[in-house]
Amino acid sequence: MVSLVNLESTDKQHIWITGASSGIGKAIVQQLATQGHQIYISGRNSEVLDKLAAQDGNITSIPCDVGNDEAMKVLLQNHDIEYLDTVILCAGTCEYIDLPLLDIQKTRRVLDTNFFGVVNSCIAALPLLKKTNAITVKKPHIIGIGSMSSYLGFPRAEAYGSSKAAMSYFLNSLRSDLNDVIDITMVYPGFIKTPMTDQNDFSMPFLLSADKAASIILKKAERRPLTIAFPLRLHMLLQIMKLFPRLWYSGVSGSLRRTSGAKA
Ligand SMILES: NC(=O)c1ccc[n+]([C@@H]2O[C@H](COP(=O)([O-])OP(=O)(O)OC[C@H]3O[C@@H](n4cnc5c(N)ncnc54)[C@H](OP(=O)(O)O)[C@@H]3O)[C@@H](O)[C@H]2O)c1
């Protein structure tokens, strides 16, 4: 099996990354770009994507809104992509719910990107991933960036946490159906410093940089595990909290509630 991050590999992989214009996705692109793979990058901000592509002849910018069903259906057909080895589903958004307003529009916006965006991306990518089986001996790989927020109910995360739980179930279910032909890895990061979390005004334990998160994801994904969860200490703490849900809901989760009036 050819490693995703084997610097000595001469096997050029075809990799599509959504959410590539910022944060974790951008850091992944920058790390993969040093390895000579053919990389297709997506996000809505075409200016940032084009700048990234201009720095490296192996990067192609494919701007899109992953929540746009019709555009996503034909997105990859409009580009000269022979096949895809790996798809990294990183596009995501976070809007917090401020009770008493249980905001349906916010909730739909978050689900449109984080859940339906993943479904749309899979619809776009599956034909090209399946072609890999015919063209090369390798099994293609989908890597979905979920979140530890789907482990337990987090405050103000009614929309975000639900979207990540739905995405996780969707990809696990897809794995059940396609296990023979495609490897699927679900990634559960803790808190990573990116423009998304820069809006948070609560304490974020074990915060990691986007570069560190990208290198952990790429390194661990080499072995194609079913799940990757990091940092381990936060993962373990939350797993323990799952055993004591009353403790979580009656006090601990409240410590992650916002502490000032910052907008999310
Ligand atoms: N940061 C964390 O602590 C953390 C923790 C767990 C999981 N995650 C997940 O990691 C992923 C990356 O997040 P990040 O922290 O790196 O945030 P970020 O810096 O805000 O990056 C989000 C990326 O998603 C893209 N995106 C958002 N909406 C989109 C849409 N409708 N269509 C296409 N692309 C869209 C953005 O690009 P455009 O603006 O150009 O569209 C951007 O490239 C997300 O799925 C997030 O939920 C993050």
Coordinates of C-alpha atoms and ligand atoms in Angstrom, one line a residue:
M1 CA 0.0 0.0 0.0
V2 CA 1.3 3.4 -0.9
S3 CA 1.5 5.9 2.0
L4 CA -0.3 9.2 1.8
V5 CA 2.7 10.9 3.3
N6 CA 5.6 8.8 2.2
L7 CA 8.1 11.4 1.0
E8 CA 10.1 8.9 -1.0
S9 CA 7.0 7.6 -2.8
T10 CA 7.2 8.1 -6.6
D11 CA 3.5 7.2 -6.8
K12 CA 1.6 10.4 -7.5
Q13 CA -1.8 10.3 -5.9
H14 CA -4.8 12.2 -7.0
I15 CA -6.3 13.9 -3.9
W16 CA -9.4 16.1 -3.6
I17 CA -9.6 18.3 -0.4
T18 CA -12.7 20.3 0.5
G19 CA -12.3 23.2 2.9
A20 CA -8.9 23.7 1.5
S21 CA -8.9 27.6 1.7
S22 CA -8.3 27.9 5.4
G23 CA -7.4 26.2 8.7
I24 CA -6.9 22.5 8.9
G25 CA -7.7 21.9 5.2
K26 CA -5.2 24.5 4.0
A27 CA -2.5 23.1 6.3
I28 CA -3.2 19.6 4.9
V29 CA -2.8 21.0 1.3
Q30 CA 0.5 22.7 2.2
Q31 CA 1.9 19.5 3.7
L32 CA 0.8 17.3 0.8
A33 CA 2.0 19.8 -1.8
T34 CA 5.6 19.0 -0.8
Q35 CA 5.1 15.4 -1.8
G36 CA 4.3 15.9 -5.5
H37 CA 0.8 14.6 -5.5
Q38 CA -1.9 15.9 -7.8
I39 CA -4.1 17.9 -5.5
Y40 CA -7.6 19.3 -6.3
I41 CA -8.7 22.0 -3.8
S42 CA -12.2 23.3 -3.0
G43 CA -13.9 25.9 -0.9
R44 CA -16.0 29.0 -1.8
N45 CA -13.1 31.5 -1.7
S46 CA -11.7 31.2 -5.2
E47 CA -9.2 34.0 -4.6
V48 CA -7.5 32.1 -1.8
L49 CA -7.7 28.8 -3.7
D50 CA -6.2 30.3 -6.9
K51 CA -3.3 31.8 -4.8
L52 CA -2.6 28.3 -3.4
A53 CA -2.7 26.8 -6.8
A54 CA -0.4 29.4 -8.3
Q55 CA 2.3 28.4 -5.9
D56 CA 2.4 24.8 -7.1
G57 CA 1.8 23.3 -10.6
N58 CA 0.3 20.2 -9.0
I59 CA -2.5 22.0 -7.3
T60 CA -5.8 22.7 -9.2
S61 CA -8.4 25.1 -7.8
I62 CA -12.0 23.9 -8.0
P63 CA -14.1 26.5 -6.1
C64 CA -17.6 25.4 -5.0
D65 CA -20.2 25.7 -2.3
V66 CA -20.5 22.1 -1.0
G67 CA -24.1 22.8 0.0
N68 CA -25.2 23.5 -3.6
D69 CA -26.8 20.2 -4.7
E70 CA -27.0 21.0 -8.4
A71 CA -23.6 22.5 -8.8
M72 CA -22.0 19.7 -6.8
K73 CA -23.5 17.0 -9.1
V74 CA -21.4 18.2 -12.0
L75 CA -18.5 19.8 -10.2
L76 CA -15.8 17.2 -10.8
Q77 CA -17.1 16.3 -14.3
N78 CA -16.2 19.8 -15.4
H79 CA -12.5 19.2 -14.6
D80 CA -10.1 16.9 -16.3
I81 CA -9.8 14.4 -13.4
E82 CA -9.0 10.9 -14.5
Y83 CA -9.6 9.3 -11.0
L84 CA -9.3 10.0 -7.3
D85 CA -7.2 8.0 -4.8
T86 CA -8.1 10.0 -1.7
V87 CA -10.8 12.5 -0.8
I88 CA -10.5 14.6 2.4
L89 CA -13.8 16.1 3.5
C90 CA -12.8 19.1 5.5
A91 CA -15.3 21.8 4.5
G92 CA -17.2 22.9 7.6
T93 CA -18.8 25.8 9.4
C94 CA -19.8 26.5 12.9
E95 CA -22.7 28.7 14.1
Y96 CA -23.7 28.6 17.7
I97 CA -27.3 28.6 18.9
D98 CA -28.1 31.3 21.4
L99 CA -31.2 30.3 23.4
P100 CA -34.0 31.1 23.8
L101 CA -33.9 31.4 20.0
L102 CA -33.6 27.9 18.6
D103 CA -32.7 29.3 15.2
I104 CA -33.9 27.1 12.3
Q105 CA -32.0 29.1 9.6
K106 CA -28.7 28.8 11.4
T107 CA -29.3 25.1 11.9
R108 CA -30.1 24.6 8.3
R109 CA -27.0 26.6 7.2
V110 CA -24.8 24.4 9.4
L111 CA -26.4 21.2 8.2
D112 CA -26.2 22.3 4.6
T113 CA -22.4 22.6 4.8
N114 CA -21.4 20.0 7.4
F115 CA -23.9 17.2 6.5
F116 CA -25.4 17.8 3.1
G117 CA -22.0 19.1 1.9
V118 CA -20.5 15.8 2.8
V119 CA -23.2 13.9 1.0
N120 CA -22.8 16.1 -2.1
S121 CA -19.1 15.7 -2.0
C122 CA -19.4 11.9 -1.9
I123 CA -21.9 12.0 -4.7
A124 CA -19.4 14.0 -6.8
A125 CA -16.4 11.9 -5.8
L126 CA -17.6 8.3 -5.7
P127 CA -17.5 7.7 -9.5
L128 CA -13.9 8.9 -9.6
L129 CA -12.9 6.9 -6.5
K130 CA -14.4 3.8 -8.0
K131 CA -12.4 4.3 -11.1
T132 CA -9.3 3.9 -9.0
N133 CA -10.2 0.3 -8.4
A134 CA -10.0 -0.3 -12.2
I135 CA -7.0 1.9 -13.0
T136 CA -4.7 1.1 -10.1
V137 CA -4.5 -1.8 -7.6
K138 CA -5.0 0.6 -4.7
K139 CA -8.2 0.9 -2.7
P140 CA -9.4 4.5 -2.6
H141 CA -9.8 6.3 0.7
I142 CA -12.3 8.8 2.1
I143 CA -11.2 10.8 5.1
G144 CA -14.0 12.7 6.9
I145 CA -13.2 15.4 9.3
G146 CA -15.8 15.1 12.1
S147 CA -15.6 16.5 15.6
M148 CA -15.5 15.4 19.2
S149 CA -18.5 17.6 19.7
S150 CA -20.6 14.7 18.4
Y151 CA -19.5 12.5 21.3
L152 CA -21.8 14.3 23.8
G153 CA -24.2 17.3 23.8
F154 CA -22.0 20.5 24.0
P155 CA -23.6 23.8 25.0
R156 CA -24.7 26.0 22.1
A157 CA -23.8 23.2 19.6
E158 CA -27.3 22.1 18.8
A159 CA -26.6 22.8 15.1
Y160 CA -22.9 22.1 14.9
G161 CA -22.8 18.9 17.0
S162 CA -25.8 17.5 15.2
S163 CA -24.3 18.1 11.8
K164 CA -21.1 16.3 12.9
A165 CA -23.0 13.4 14.4
A166 CA -25.1 13.1 11.2
M167 CA -21.9 13.2 9.0
S168 CA -20.2 10.6 11.1
Y169 CA -23.2 8.3 10.9
F170 CA -23.5 8.8 7.2
L171 CA -19.8 7.9 6.5
N172 CA -20.0 4.9 8.9
S173 CA -23.1 3.7 7.0
L174 CA -21.4 4.3 3.7
R175 CA -18.5 2.2 4.9
S176 CA -20.8 -0.7 5.7
D177 CA -22.0 -0.6 2.1
L178 CA -18.7 0.1 0.3
N179 CA -16.2 -1.6 2.6
D180 CA -14.9 -3.9 -0.1
V181 CA -14.1 -1.1 -2.5
I182 CA -13.3 2.0 -0.4
D183 CA -11.6 2.6 2.9
I184 CA -13.3 5.3 5.1
T185 CA -11.6 7.0 8.0
M186 CA -13.6 9.3 10.4
V187 CA -11.4 11.9 12.1
Y188 CA -12.5 13.4 15.5
P189 CA -10.3 16.4 16.3
G190 CA -10.5 18.3 19.6
F191 CA -9.9 22.0 19.6
I192 CA -7.7 23.3 16.8
K193 CA -6.6 26.9 16.4
T194 CA -8.2 28.1 13.1
P195 CA -10.4 31.0 11.9
M196 CA -13.3 28.8 13.0
T197 CA -12.2 28.6 16.7
D198 CA -10.9 32.2 16.7
Q199 CA -14.5 33.1 17.3
N200 CA -14.7 31.0 20.5
D201 CA -14.5 32.9 23.8
F202 CA -14.5 29.9 26.1
S203 CA -11.5 27.9 27.2
M204 CA -10.4 25.3 24.7
P205 CA -8.4 22.6 26.5
F206 CA -5.4 21.0 24.7
L207 CA -5.7 23.5 21.8
L208 CA -3.5 22.4 18.9
S209 CA -2.2 24.4 15.8
A210 CA -3.7 23.6 12.3
D211 CA -0.2 22.4 11.2
K212 CA 0.0 20.0 14.1
A213 CA -3.6 18.7 13.4
A214 CA -2.8 18.3 9.7
S215 CA 0.4 16.3 10.4
I216 CA -1.4 14.0 12.9
I217 CA -4.2 13.4 10.4
L218 CA -1.9 12.6 7.5
K219 CA 0.4 10.4 9.6
K220 CA -2.3 8.4 11.2
A221 CA -4.4 8.1 8.0
E222 CA -1.5 6.1 6.4
R223 CA -2.7 3.0 8.2
R224 CA -6.3 3.7 7.2
P225 CA -7.9 3.2 10.6
L226 CA -11.7 3.4 11.0
T227 CA -11.2 6.4 13.3
I228 CA -8.6 8.9 14.3
A229 CA -9.2 10.9 17.5
F230 CA -6.8 13.5 18.9
P231 CA -5.6 14.9 21.2
L232 CA -5.8 11.7 23.1
R233 CA -6.2 13.3 26.6
L234 CA -9.4 15.2 25.5
H235 CA -10.7 12.1 23.7
M236 CA -10.2 10.0 26.9
L237 CA -11.8 12.7 29.1
L238 CA -14.9 12.8 26.9
Q239 CA -15.1 9.0 26.8
I240 CA -15.1 9.0 30.6
M241 CA -17.8 11.7 30.6
K242 CA -19.9 9.5 28.3
L243 CA -19.8 6.9 31.2
F244 CA -21.0 9.6 33.6
P245 CA -23.5 11.7 31.5
R246 CA -25.2 13.3 34.6
L247 CA -21.9 14.7 35.7
W248 CA -21.3 16.1 32.1
Y249 CA -24.7 17.7 31.8
S250 CA -25.0 19.0 35.3
G251 CA -21.7 20.9 35.4
V252 CA -18.7 20.0 33.2
S253 CA -20.3 20.9 29.9
G254 CA -21.3 24.3 31.3
S255 CA -17.6 25.3 31.6
L256 CA -17.5 25.3 27.8
R257 CA -20.3 27.9 27.6
R258 CA -19.3 31.3 26.4
T259 CA -17.9 33.7 29.0
S260 CA -18.4 37.1 27.3
G261 CA -20.7 38.5 24.7
A262 CA -18.6 37.5 21.6
K263 CA -20.5 36.6 18.5
A264 CA -20.3 33.1 17.1
Ligands
LIG1 N1 -11.0 24.0 14.5 C1 -11.4 23.1 15.3 O1 -11.3 23.1 16.6 C2 -12.2 21.9 14.8 C3 -12.4 20.8 15.6 C4 -13.1 19.7 15.1 C5 -13.4 19.6 13.8 N2 -13.2 20.7 13.0 C6 -13.6 20.6 11.6 O2 -12.5 20.7 10.8 C7 -12.9 21.2 9.5 C8 -12.1 22.4 9.1 O3 -12.3 23.5 10.1 P1 -11.3 24.6 10.4 O4 -11.3 24.7 11.9 O5 -10.1 24.5 9.6 O6 -12.2 25.9 10.0 P2 -11.9 27.1 8.9 O7 -10.6 27.6 9.0 O8 -13.1 28.0 9.1 O9 -12.1 26.3 7.5 C9 -13.3 25.8 7.0 C10 -13.1 25.5 5.6 O10 -14.4 25.0 5.1 C11 -14.7 25.8 3.9 N3 -16.1 25.9 3.8 C12 -17.0 26.4 4.7 N4 -18.3 26.4 4.2 C13 -18.2 25.9 2.9 C14 -19.1 25.6 1.9 N5 -20.4 25.9 2.0 N6 -18.6 25.1 0.7 C15 -17.3 24.9 0.6 N7 -16.4 25.1 1.5 C16 -16.8 25.6 2.7 C17 -14.0 27.1 4.1 O11 -13.7 27.7 2.9 P3 -14.5 28.9 2.2 O12 -14.8 29.9 3.3 O13 -13.6 29.4 1.2 O14 -15.8 28.4 1.7 C18 -12.7 26.7 4.8 O15 -11.8 26.3 3.8 C19 -14.4 21.6 9.7 O16 -15.2 20.5 9.1 C20 -14.6 21.7 11.1 O17 -15.9 21.4 11.5 C21 -12.5 21.8 13.4

